Amino acid sequence: MRLITHNMLKCHVRGCDDSSKNFPLEIQDAQLEQIEAEKNDAFLVRMFPRLEWNALVSTAKNLSINNLPEKIPENIEEDQALLEILHTVLLETNVKEGRMVCRGCGHIYAIKNSVPNMLLAEHEI
Ligand SMILES: [Zn+2]
């Protein structure tokens, strides 16, 4: 699971709708790997407004990635250094194994072979 994907996932257990807690899911016991991807600045610039910046920064820090600016950057299309960092963090950093835990309801979403299991049991739907 790439970090760009994680930035779009929130807990969807029934009744878990406190938006201050059901997103972002907390990544734990992560086994990370870097997977090289072709750099595409236009894609990043287009994606950027849809990112939840604070969630991205806190998730990255949690994974010991500390090179993102705290404040939401502006004019990223003119900032090659930042585009490079965003590319590496969002598109090349992959969680191979681990889990995501909801801070609202405690549900654990396992990540195996880079794929997050977002399936719920029947009583959770
Ligand atoms: Zn939840």
PDB file of C-alpha atoms and ligand atoms in Angstrom:
ATOM      1  CA  MET A   1       0.000   0.000   0.000  1.00  0.00           C
ATOM      2  CA  ARG A   2       1.467   3.269  -1.068  1.00  0.00           C
ATOM      3  CA  LEU A   3       1.107   6.255   1.244  1.00  0.00           C
ATOM      4  CA  ILE A   4      -1.026   8.076  -1.322  1.00  0.00           C
ATOM      5  CA  THR A   5      -3.580   5.284  -0.916  1.00  0.00           C
ATOM      6  CA  HIS A   6      -3.404   5.418   2.860  1.00  0.00           C
ATOM      7  CA  ASN A   7      -4.224   9.133   2.695  1.00  0.00           C
ATOM      8  CA  MET A   8      -7.637   8.238   1.224  1.00  0.00           C
ATOM      9  CA  LEU A   9      -8.607   5.429   3.600  1.00  0.00           C
ATOM     10  CA  LYS A  10     -10.799   5.952   6.600  1.00  0.00           C
ATOM     11  CA  CYS A  11     -12.486   3.487   8.898  1.00  0.00           C
ATOM     12  CA  HIS A  12     -15.865   2.404   7.611  1.00  0.00           C
ATOM     13  CA  VAL A  13     -17.084   0.289  10.524  1.00  0.00           C
ATOM     14  CA  ARG A  14     -20.746   1.001  11.196  1.00  0.00           C
ATOM     15  CA  GLY A  15     -21.179   3.776  13.732  1.00  0.00           C
ATOM     16  CA  CYS A  16     -17.522   4.792  13.581  1.00  0.00           C
ATOM     17  CA  ASP A  17     -18.204   8.243  12.191  1.00  0.00           C
ATOM     18  CA  ASP A  18     -16.211  10.610  14.395  1.00  0.00           C
ATOM     19  CA  SER A  19     -14.141  12.236  11.661  1.00  0.00           C
ATOM     20  CA  SER A  20     -11.493  13.335  14.176  1.00  0.00           C
ATOM     21  CA  LYS A  21     -10.794   9.668  14.971  1.00  0.00           C
ATOM     22  CA  ASN A  22     -11.694   7.461  12.008  1.00  0.00           C
ATOM     23  CA  PHE A  23      -9.019   9.106   9.858  1.00  0.00           C
ATOM     24  CA  PRO A  24      -6.117   8.749   9.396  1.00  0.00           C
ATOM     25  CA  LEU A  25      -5.782   5.099  10.302  1.00  0.00           C
ATOM     26  CA  GLU A  26      -2.688   4.594  12.445  1.00  0.00           C
ATOM     27  CA  ILE A  27      -0.068   2.459  10.745  1.00  0.00           C
ATOM     28  CA  GLN A  28       1.643   0.055  13.135  1.00  0.00           C
ATOM     29  CA  ASP A  29       4.436  -2.506  12.835  1.00  0.00           C
ATOM     30  CA  ALA A  30       5.097  -1.354   9.303  1.00  0.00           C
ATOM     31  CA  GLN A  31       7.565  -3.046   7.053  1.00  0.00           C
ATOM     32  CA  LEU A  32       8.393  -0.411   4.463  1.00  0.00           C
ATOM     33  CA  GLU A  33      10.004  -0.716   1.086  1.00  0.00           C
ATOM     34  CA  GLN A  34      10.819   1.762  -1.643  1.00  0.00           C
ATOM     35  CA  ILE A  35       9.468   0.921  -5.082  1.00  0.00           C
ATOM     36  CA  GLU A  36      10.753   3.040  -7.884  1.00  0.00           C
ATOM     37  CA  ALA A  37       8.020   4.774  -9.864  1.00  0.00           C
ATOM     38  CA  GLU A  38       8.165   7.073 -12.843  1.00  0.00           C
ATOM     39  CA  LYS A  39       8.073  10.692 -11.747  1.00  0.00           C
ATOM     40  CA  ASN A  40       5.020  12.563 -12.939  1.00  0.00           C
ATOM     41  CA  ASP A  41       4.889  16.151 -11.715  1.00  0.00           C
ATOM     42  CA  ALA A  42       1.605  16.912 -13.471  1.00  0.00           C
ATOM     43  CA  PHE A  43      -0.070  14.055 -11.611  1.00  0.00           C
ATOM     44  CA  LEU A  44       1.299  15.237  -8.259  1.00  0.00           C
ATOM     45  CA  VAL A  45       0.166  18.801  -8.867  1.00  0.00           C
ATOM     46  CA  ARG A  46      -3.315  17.566  -9.792  1.00  0.00           C
ATOM     47  CA  MET A  47      -3.477  15.239  -6.775  1.00  0.00           C
ATOM     48  CA  PHE A  48      -2.195  17.762  -4.312  1.00  0.00           C
ATOM     49  CA  PRO A  49      -5.456  19.619  -3.502  1.00  0.00           C
ATOM     50  CA  ARG A  50      -7.100  16.295  -2.603  1.00  0.00           C
ATOM     51  CA  LEU A  51      -4.455  15.324  -0.061  1.00  0.00           C
ATOM     52  CA  GLU A  52      -5.174  15.561   3.643  1.00  0.00           C
ATOM     53  CA  TRP A  53      -1.931  17.302   4.458  1.00  0.00           C
ATOM     54  CA  ASN A  54      -1.944  17.010   8.262  1.00  0.00           C
ATOM     55  CA  ALA A  55      -2.774  13.314   8.031  1.00  0.00           C
ATOM     56  CA  LEU A  56       0.061  12.812   5.580  1.00  0.00           C
ATOM     57  CA  VAL A  57       2.588  14.633   7.765  1.00  0.00           C
ATOM     58  CA  SER A  58       1.595  12.782  10.941  1.00  0.00           C
ATOM     59  CA  THR A  59       1.560   9.411   9.177  1.00  0.00           C
ATOM     60  CA  ALA A  60       4.951  10.069   7.625  1.00  0.00           C
ATOM     61  CA  LYS A  61       6.431  11.092  10.993  1.00  0.00           C
ATOM     62  CA  ASN A  62       5.035   7.945  12.528  1.00  0.00           C
ATOM     63  CA  LEU A  63       7.060   6.051   9.924  1.00  0.00           C
ATOM     64  CA  SER A  64      10.187   8.137  10.632  1.00  0.00           C
ATOM     65  CA  ILE A  65       9.807  10.143   7.430  1.00  0.00           C
ATOM     66  CA  ASN A  66      10.533  13.654   8.627  1.00  0.00           C
ATOM     67  CA  ASN A  67      11.160  15.695   5.499  1.00  0.00           C
ATOM     68  CA  LEU A  68       7.666  17.019   4.814  1.00  0.00           C
ATOM     69  CA  PRO A  69       6.890  20.635   5.737  1.00  0.00           C
ATOM     70  CA  GLU A  70       4.422  20.993   8.635  1.00  0.00           C
ATOM     71  CA  LYS A  71       2.505  23.736   6.903  1.00  0.00           C
ATOM     72  CA  ILE A  72       0.597  23.010   3.738  1.00  0.00           C
ATOM     73  CA  PRO A  73       2.912  24.156   0.954  1.00  0.00           C
ATOM     74  CA  GLU A  74       1.893  26.597  -1.738  1.00  0.00           C
ATOM     75  CA  ASN A  75       2.784  26.726  -5.420  1.00  0.00           C
ATOM     76  CA  ILE A  76       4.151  23.214  -5.385  1.00  0.00           C
ATOM     77  CA  GLU A  77       4.420  23.207  -9.172  1.00  0.00           C
ATOM     78  CA  GLU A  78       7.330  25.626  -8.811  1.00  0.00           C
ATOM     79  CA  ASP A  79       9.063  23.685  -6.066  1.00  0.00           C
ATOM     80  CA  GLN A  80      11.118  20.888  -7.638  1.00  0.00           C
ATOM     81  CA  ALA A  81      12.657  19.843  -4.334  1.00  0.00           C
ATOM     82  CA  LEU A  82       9.247  19.396  -2.750  1.00  0.00           C
ATOM     83  CA  LEU A  83       7.876  17.558  -5.793  1.00  0.00           C
ATOM     84  CA  GLU A  84      10.786  15.161  -5.484  1.00  0.00           C
ATOM     85  CA  ILE A  85      10.011  14.555  -1.803  1.00  0.00           C
ATOM     86  CA  LEU A  86       6.278  14.124  -2.470  1.00  0.00           C
ATOM     87  CA  HIS A  87       7.022  11.665  -5.239  1.00  0.00           C
ATOM     88  CA  THR A  88       9.227   9.578  -2.961  1.00  0.00           C
ATOM     89  CA  VAL A  89       6.879   9.691   0.030  1.00  0.00           C
ATOM     90  CA  LEU A  90       3.514   9.294  -1.698  1.00  0.00           C
ATOM     91  CA  LEU A  91       4.278   7.121  -4.698  1.00  0.00           C
ATOM     92  CA  GLU A  92       7.423   5.180  -3.889  1.00  0.00           C
ATOM     93  CA  THR A  93       7.032   4.397  -0.191  1.00  0.00           C
ATOM     94  CA  ASN A  94       5.141   1.158   0.151  1.00  0.00           C
ATOM     95  CA  VAL A  95       3.887  -0.523   3.308  1.00  0.00           C
ATOM     96  CA  LYS A  96       4.553  -4.144   2.596  1.00  0.00           C
ATOM     97  CA  GLU A  97       3.386  -5.649   5.856  1.00  0.00           C
ATOM     98  CA  GLY A  98       1.799  -4.197   8.952  1.00  0.00           C
ATOM     99  CA  ARG A  99      -1.589  -3.017  10.071  1.00  0.00           C
ATOM    100  CA  MET A 100      -3.757   0.054  10.331  1.00  0.00           C
ATOM    101  CA  VAL A 101      -5.637   0.726  13.524  1.00  0.00           C
ATOM    102  CA  CYS A 102      -8.677   2.976  13.814  1.00  0.00           C
ATOM    103  CA  ARG A 103      -8.345   5.462  16.665  1.00  0.00           C
ATOM    104  CA  GLY A 104     -12.129   5.589  16.921  1.00  0.00           C
ATOM    105  CA  CYS A 105     -13.291   2.001  17.220  1.00  0.00           C
ATOM    106  CA  GLY A 106     -10.004   0.109  17.407  1.00  0.00           C
ATOM    107  CA  HIS A 107     -10.662  -1.924  14.287  1.00  0.00           C
ATOM    108  CA  ILE A 108      -7.474  -3.416  12.859  1.00  0.00           C
ATOM    109  CA  TYR A 109      -6.987  -3.515   9.100  1.00  0.00           C
ATOM    110  CA  ALA A 110      -4.181  -5.906   8.230  1.00  0.00           C
ATOM    111  CA  ILE A 111      -1.746  -5.146   5.427  1.00  0.00           C
ATOM    112  CA  LYS A 112      -0.343  -8.231   3.747  1.00  0.00           C
ATOM    113  CA  ASN A 113       1.777  -8.379   0.592  1.00  0.00           C
ATOM    114  CA  SER A 114       1.229  -4.620   0.221  1.00  0.00           C
ATOM    115  CA  VAL A 115      -2.575  -4.959   0.172  1.00  0.00           C
ATOM    116  CA  PRO A 116      -4.718  -3.504   2.957  1.00  0.00           C
ATOM    117  CA  ASN A 117      -7.630  -5.719   3.913  1.00  0.00           C
ATOM    118  CA  MET A 118     -10.567  -3.335   4.176  1.00  0.00           C
ATOM    119  CA  LEU A 119     -13.169  -6.084   4.489  1.00  0.00           C
ATOM    120  CA  LEU A 120     -15.349  -6.028   7.573  1.00  0.00           C
ATOM    121  CA  ALA A 121     -17.213  -8.743   9.425  1.00  0.00           C
ATOM    122  CA  GLU A 122     -20.954  -8.763   8.874  1.00  0.00           C
ATOM    123  CA  HIS A 123     -21.767  -7.146  12.249  1.00  0.00           C
ATOM    124  CA  GLU A 124     -19.419  -4.257  11.480  1.00  0.00           C
ATOM    125  CA  ILE A 125     -21.075  -3.241   8.230  1.00  0.00           C
TER     126      ILE A 125
HETATM  127 ZN    ZN B   1     -13.298   2.836  13.282  1.00  0.00          ZN
END
